Short mmCIF file of C-alpha atoms and ligand atoms in Angstrom, two decimals:
data_model
loop_
_atom_site.label_atom_id
_atom_site.label_comp_id
_atom_site.label_asym_id
_atom_site.label_seq_id
_atom_site.Cartn_x
_atom_site.Cartn_y
_atom_site.Cartn_z
CA MET A 1 -26.62 7.70 89.68
CA LYS A 2 -28.41 10.78 88.50
CA ASN A 3 -26.73 13.15 86.20
CA TRP A 4 -28.40 16.54 86.06
CA ILE A 5 -26.82 18.18 83.08
CA PHE A 6 -28.44 21.51 83.78
CA ALA A 7 -26.86 21.60 87.19
CA CYS A 8 -23.49 22.21 85.53
CA VAL A 9 -24.23 25.92 85.35
CA SER A 10 -27.05 28.06 86.59
CA LEU A 11 -30.29 27.90 84.65
CA LEU A 12 -29.61 31.35 83.33
CA LEU A 13 -26.68 29.96 81.40
CA LEU A 14 -28.47 27.06 79.78
CA ALA A 15 -27.82 28.20 76.26
CA GLN A 16 -24.14 28.53 76.93
CA CYS A 17 -24.14 25.14 78.61
CA ARG A 18 -25.51 23.60 75.44
CA GLN A 19 -22.96 25.38 73.31
CA ALA A 20 -20.12 24.27 75.52
CA GLU A 21 -21.34 20.70 75.20
CA LYS A 22 -21.45 20.99 71.42
CA LYS A 23 -17.88 22.26 71.39
CA ALA A 24 -16.79 19.39 73.61
CA ASP A 25 -18.49 16.99 71.19
CA ALA A 26 -16.68 18.58 68.28
CA ALA A 27 -13.34 18.27 70.05
CA ALA A 28 -13.93 14.56 70.47
CA ALA A 29 -14.87 14.14 66.78
CA PRO A 30 -14.72 10.55 65.50
CA ALA A 31 -12.46 9.31 62.71
CA PRO A 32 -13.47 10.49 59.19
CA GLU A 33 -15.00 7.11 58.14
CA ALA A 34 -17.24 7.10 61.21
CA ALA A 35 -18.13 10.75 60.65
CA MET A 36 -19.61 9.87 57.24
CA HIS A 37 -22.52 8.20 58.99
CA PRO A 38 -22.92 10.21 62.17
CA ALA A 39 -25.50 8.98 64.63
CA PRO A 40 -28.29 11.52 65.10
CA ASP A 41 -27.67 13.83 68.04
CA PRO A 42 -30.02 12.49 70.76
CA TYR A 43 -30.94 16.02 71.79
CA GLU A 44 -32.03 16.81 68.22
CA VAL A 45 -34.06 13.59 68.14
CA ALA A 46 -35.75 14.50 71.42
CA ARG A 47 -36.45 18.07 70.40
CA GLY A 48 -37.79 17.00 67.01
CA PHE A 49 -40.04 14.50 68.76
CA ALA A 50 -41.45 17.15 71.11
CA GLN A 51 -41.88 19.70 68.29
CA GLU A 52 -43.58 17.27 65.91
CA THR A 53 -45.91 16.03 68.62
CA GLN A 54 -46.78 19.58 69.62
CA ALA A 55 -47.38 20.55 65.98
CA ALA A 56 -49.56 17.49 65.36
CA LEU A 57 -51.57 18.16 68.50
CA GLY A 58 -52.02 21.84 67.64
CA LYS A 59 -53.14 20.98 64.10
CA THR A 60 -55.62 18.37 65.30
CA LEU A 61 -57.01 20.69 67.95
CA GLN A 62 -57.37 23.61 65.57
CA ALA A 63 -59.11 21.46 62.97
CA GLN A 64 -61.50 19.96 65.53
CA ILE A 65 -62.30 23.34 67.08
CA GLY A 66 -62.87 24.81 63.61
CA ALA A 67 -65.17 21.97 62.60
CA HIS A 68 -67.08 21.23 65.82
CA GLY A 69 -66.29 23.95 68.42
CA PRO A 70 -64.18 23.65 71.58
CA ALA A 71 -66.60 21.53 73.61
CA GLU A 72 -66.47 18.75 71.02
CA ALA A 73 -62.70 19.14 70.57
CA ILE A 74 -61.99 18.36 74.21
CA SER A 75 -61.33 14.69 73.55
CA PHE A 76 -58.58 15.63 71.08
CA CYS A 77 -56.19 17.21 73.59
CA ASN A 78 -54.78 13.79 74.41
CA VAL A 79 -51.23 13.06 73.29
CA LYS A 80 -51.58 9.31 73.60
CA ALA A 81 -54.15 9.37 70.83
CA LEU A 82 -51.68 10.85 68.34
CA PRO A 83 -50.37 8.40 65.74
CA ILE A 84 -47.37 10.66 65.17
CA ALA A 85 -46.21 10.19 68.75
CA ASP A 86 -46.41 6.44 68.25
CA SER A 87 -44.53 6.35 65.00
CA ILE A 88 -41.69 8.58 66.20
CA ALA A 89 -41.49 6.62 69.42
CA ARG A 90 -41.15 3.36 67.49
CA ALA A 91 -38.43 4.75 65.24
CA HIS A 92 -36.26 5.93 68.13
CA GLY A 93 -37.21 3.68 71.04
CA ALA A 94 -38.46 6.84 72.71
CA THR A 95 -41.40 7.78 74.86
CA ILE A 96 -43.10 11.14 75.20
CA ASN A 97 -45.27 12.44 78.02
CA ARG A 98 -46.78 15.74 79.01
CA ILE A 99 -46.44 16.62 82.63
CA THR A 100 -47.63 19.55 84.68
CA ASP A 101 -47.96 20.72 88.26
CA ARG A 102 -51.59 21.76 87.58
CA PRO A 103 -53.08 18.72 85.86
CA ARG A 104 -56.40 18.31 84.18
CA ASN A 105 -55.85 14.59 83.75
CA ARG A 106 -54.35 13.29 86.99
CA ALA A 107 -52.20 10.85 85.00
CA ASN A 108 -50.19 13.88 83.83
CA ARG A 109 -49.35 15.15 87.31
CA ALA A 110 -45.62 15.84 87.72
CA ASN A 111 -43.87 13.63 90.27
CA PRO A 112 -41.72 15.50 92.83
CA GLU A 113 -38.67 15.44 90.59
CA GLU A 114 -40.60 16.62 87.54
CA ALA A 115 -42.23 19.33 89.66
CA ARG A 116 -38.74 20.46 90.62
CA VAL A 117 -37.80 20.74 86.94
CA MET A 118 -40.97 22.73 86.32
CA GLY A 119 -40.10 25.04 89.19
CA MET A 120 -36.69 25.68 87.65
CA VAL A 121 -38.20 26.39 84.27
CA ARG A 122 -40.72 28.76 85.84
CA PHE A 123 -37.96 30.55 87.72
CA SER A 124 -35.98 30.96 84.55
CA LEU A 125 -39.05 32.32 82.72
CA SER A 126 -39.62 34.78 85.56
CA LYS A 127 -36.15 36.12 84.75
CA GLU A 128 -37.33 36.48 81.15
CA ILE A 129 -35.12 33.68 79.97
CA GLN A 130 -36.75 31.03 77.83
CA PRO A 131 -35.07 27.75 78.73
CA ASP A 132 -34.65 25.70 75.61
CA TRP A 133 -34.19 22.30 77.19
CA LEU A 134 -33.22 20.45 80.31
CA ARG A 135 -31.74 16.99 80.54
CA LEU A 136 -31.44 14.31 83.17
CA SER A 137 -29.73 10.95 82.72
CA GLU A 138 -30.60 8.05 84.93
CA ASN A 139 -30.15 4.27 84.70
CA GLY A 140 -29.38 4.17 80.98
CA THR A 141 -32.20 6.51 79.95
CA THR A 142 -31.93 10.20 79.18
CA TYR A 143 -34.90 12.47 79.82
CA TYR A 144 -35.27 15.73 77.95
CA TYR A 145 -37.70 18.40 79.09
CA PHE A 146 -39.11 21.14 76.86
CA PRO A 147 -41.46 23.89 78.07
CA ILE A 148 -45.09 23.93 76.90
CA MET A 149 -46.41 27.48 76.76
CA THR A 150 -49.99 28.64 76.39
CA ASN A 151 -51.27 30.73 73.50
CA GLU A 152 -54.70 32.17 72.73
CA LEU A 153 -55.97 28.87 71.31
CA CYS A 154 -55.32 27.07 74.59
CA LEU A 155 -57.35 29.53 76.63
CA GLN A 156 -60.63 28.25 75.20
CA CYS A 157 -60.09 25.24 77.44
CA HIS A 158 -57.43 26.42 79.92
CA GLY A 159 -58.36 30.09 80.43
CA ALA A 160 -60.75 31.67 82.90
CA PRO A 161 -64.22 30.11 83.21
CA GLY A 162 -66.91 32.49 82.05
CA GLN A 163 -64.35 34.47 80.05
CA GLN A 164 -62.38 32.48 77.46
CA VAL A 165 -63.90 29.20 78.67
CA THR A 166 -67.56 29.22 77.69
CA PRO A 167 -70.18 27.73 80.04
CA GLU A 168 -70.63 24.83 77.61
CA VAL A 169 -66.92 23.99 77.63
CA GLY A 170 -66.75 24.51 81.40
CA ALA A 171 -69.63 22.08 81.94
CA ARG A 172 -68.07 19.42 79.70
CA LEU A 173 -64.72 19.76 81.47
CA ALA A 174 -66.32 19.55 84.90
CA GLU A 175 -68.09 16.38 83.85
CA LEU A 176 -64.97 14.68 82.48
CA TYR A 177 -62.39 16.10 84.90
CA PRO A 178 -64.03 16.86 88.26
CA GLU A 179 -60.63 17.59 89.83
CA ASP A 180 -59.45 19.84 87.00
CA GLU A 181 -56.62 22.18 88.06
CA ALA A 182 -55.85 23.39 84.56
CA LEU A 183 -58.13 26.43 84.32
CA GLY A 184 -57.29 30.08 84.82
CA TYR A 185 -54.21 30.34 82.61
CA GLY A 186 -53.34 33.46 80.63
CA PRO A 187 -51.48 33.59 77.33
CA ASN A 188 -47.77 32.80 77.20
CA GLN A 189 -47.65 31.01 80.55
CA LEU A 190 -45.87 27.80 81.42
CA ARG A 191 -48.53 25.11 81.18
CA GLY A 192 -46.34 22.02 81.41
CA LEU A 193 -43.36 20.20 80.01
CA TRP A 194 -42.79 17.69 77.27
CA LYS A 195 -40.75 14.87 78.73
CA VAL A 196 -39.00 12.80 76.09
CA SER A 197 -37.06 9.74 77.18
CA LEU A 198 -34.44 8.10 75.00
CA LYS A 199 -32.48 4.96 75.75
CA GLN A 200 -28.79 5.75 75.84
CA PRO A 201 -26.93 4.04 72.99
C1 HEC B 301 -60.54 21.91 73.16
C2 HEC B 301 -60.04 22.07 74.49
C3 HEC B 301 -58.56 22.20 74.70
C4 HEC B 301 -57.72 23.09 74.09
C5 HEC B 301 -58.04 24.13 73.03
C6 HEC B 301 -56.42 22.85 74.67
N1 HEC B 301 -56.48 21.86 75.60
FE1 HEC B 301 -54.95 21.16 76.73
N2 HEC B 301 -56.14 19.77 77.55
C7 HEC B 301 -57.47 19.62 77.26
C8 HEC B 301 -57.93 18.39 77.85
C9 HEC B 301 -59.34 17.83 77.77
C10 HEC B 301 -56.82 17.80 78.50
C11 HEC B 301 -56.74 16.49 79.24
C12 HEC B 301 -56.32 15.42 78.22
C13 HEC B 301 -56.19 14.06 78.79
O1 HEC B 301 -57.14 13.57 79.42
O2 HEC B 301 -55.11 13.48 78.60
C14 HEC B 301 -55.70 18.71 78.28
C15 HEC B 301 -54.45 18.46 78.74
C16 HEC B 301 -53.37 19.28 78.51
C17 HEC B 301 -52.04 19.06 79.05
C18 HEC B 301 -51.57 17.86 79.86
C19 HEC B 301 -51.54 18.14 81.31
C20 HEC B 301 -52.87 18.04 81.98
O3 HEC B 301 -53.29 19.06 82.55
O4 HEC B 301 -53.51 16.96 81.97
C21 HEC B 301 -51.28 20.10 78.62
C22 HEC B 301 -49.82 20.33 78.93
C23 HEC B 301 -52.12 20.93 77.80
N3 HEC B 301 -53.39 20.42 77.77
C24 HEC B 301 -51.67 22.06 77.17
C25 HEC B 301 -52.42 22.72 76.22
C26 HEC B 301 -51.89 23.80 75.41
C27 HEC B 301 -50.46 24.33 75.50
C28 HEC B 301 -52.89 24.19 74.58
C29 HEC B 301 -52.82 25.22 73.48
C30 HEC B 301 -51.79 25.02 72.48
C31 HEC B 301 -54.05 23.38 74.89
N4 HEC B 301 -53.73 22.51 75.89
C32 HEC B 301 -55.28 23.53 74.28
C33 HEC B 301 -58.26 20.46 76.50
C34 HEC B 301 -57.77 21.44 75.66
#
């Protein structure tokens, strides 16, 4: 049975939805002894995981671009290569993936359900509402989705060819990713989603 938490209210009310859930959690507070060692809130774990992975990736990319230029940094935009993602995953029995409806690496292509989530996030952004998170529970696993937005740094490899993407970078990308769909972005656009999965306790 699927349990789409964000279906409980319209996307535009996501923030309130989260707050309502927090209040409900507070109402069902455990006995004082149990409260002394509260289990980490799974949402906070998932969000921390996505944020740390994003920060680690951004830092690595920036350092590589600074040292060697964007064409040489291309091989560093791969989440799986990040030790931080591994260590956090081990600590929490979690997995993290990046998905998108315009993939560069085909392995990151959103499945129909993920594409639906991305469509909802895009709709919400078009209404100038930044969705903070989305959650789906299924078969004992909870999936958390967090938007990945572009900034100026990204455009060196995801912007317009011949403009932000230099011919050298364009050629390297074409060689490695002949079916690349991840060019032509502007700043502050939805590029994809972090998908964090956590086993339910
Ligand atoms: C130096 C070039 C470079 C820069 C800068 C860069 N990327 Fe990428 N990006 C890539 C490459 C190469 C891949 C494919 C990685 C792989 O094979 O897994 C990729 C993949 C991705 C993916 C996974 C989905 C897909 O299309 O395969 C996302 C999401 C993404 N990048 C977002 C960003 C964002 C957001 C930024 C800026 C913060 C950024 N990238 C900056 C080169 C870059």
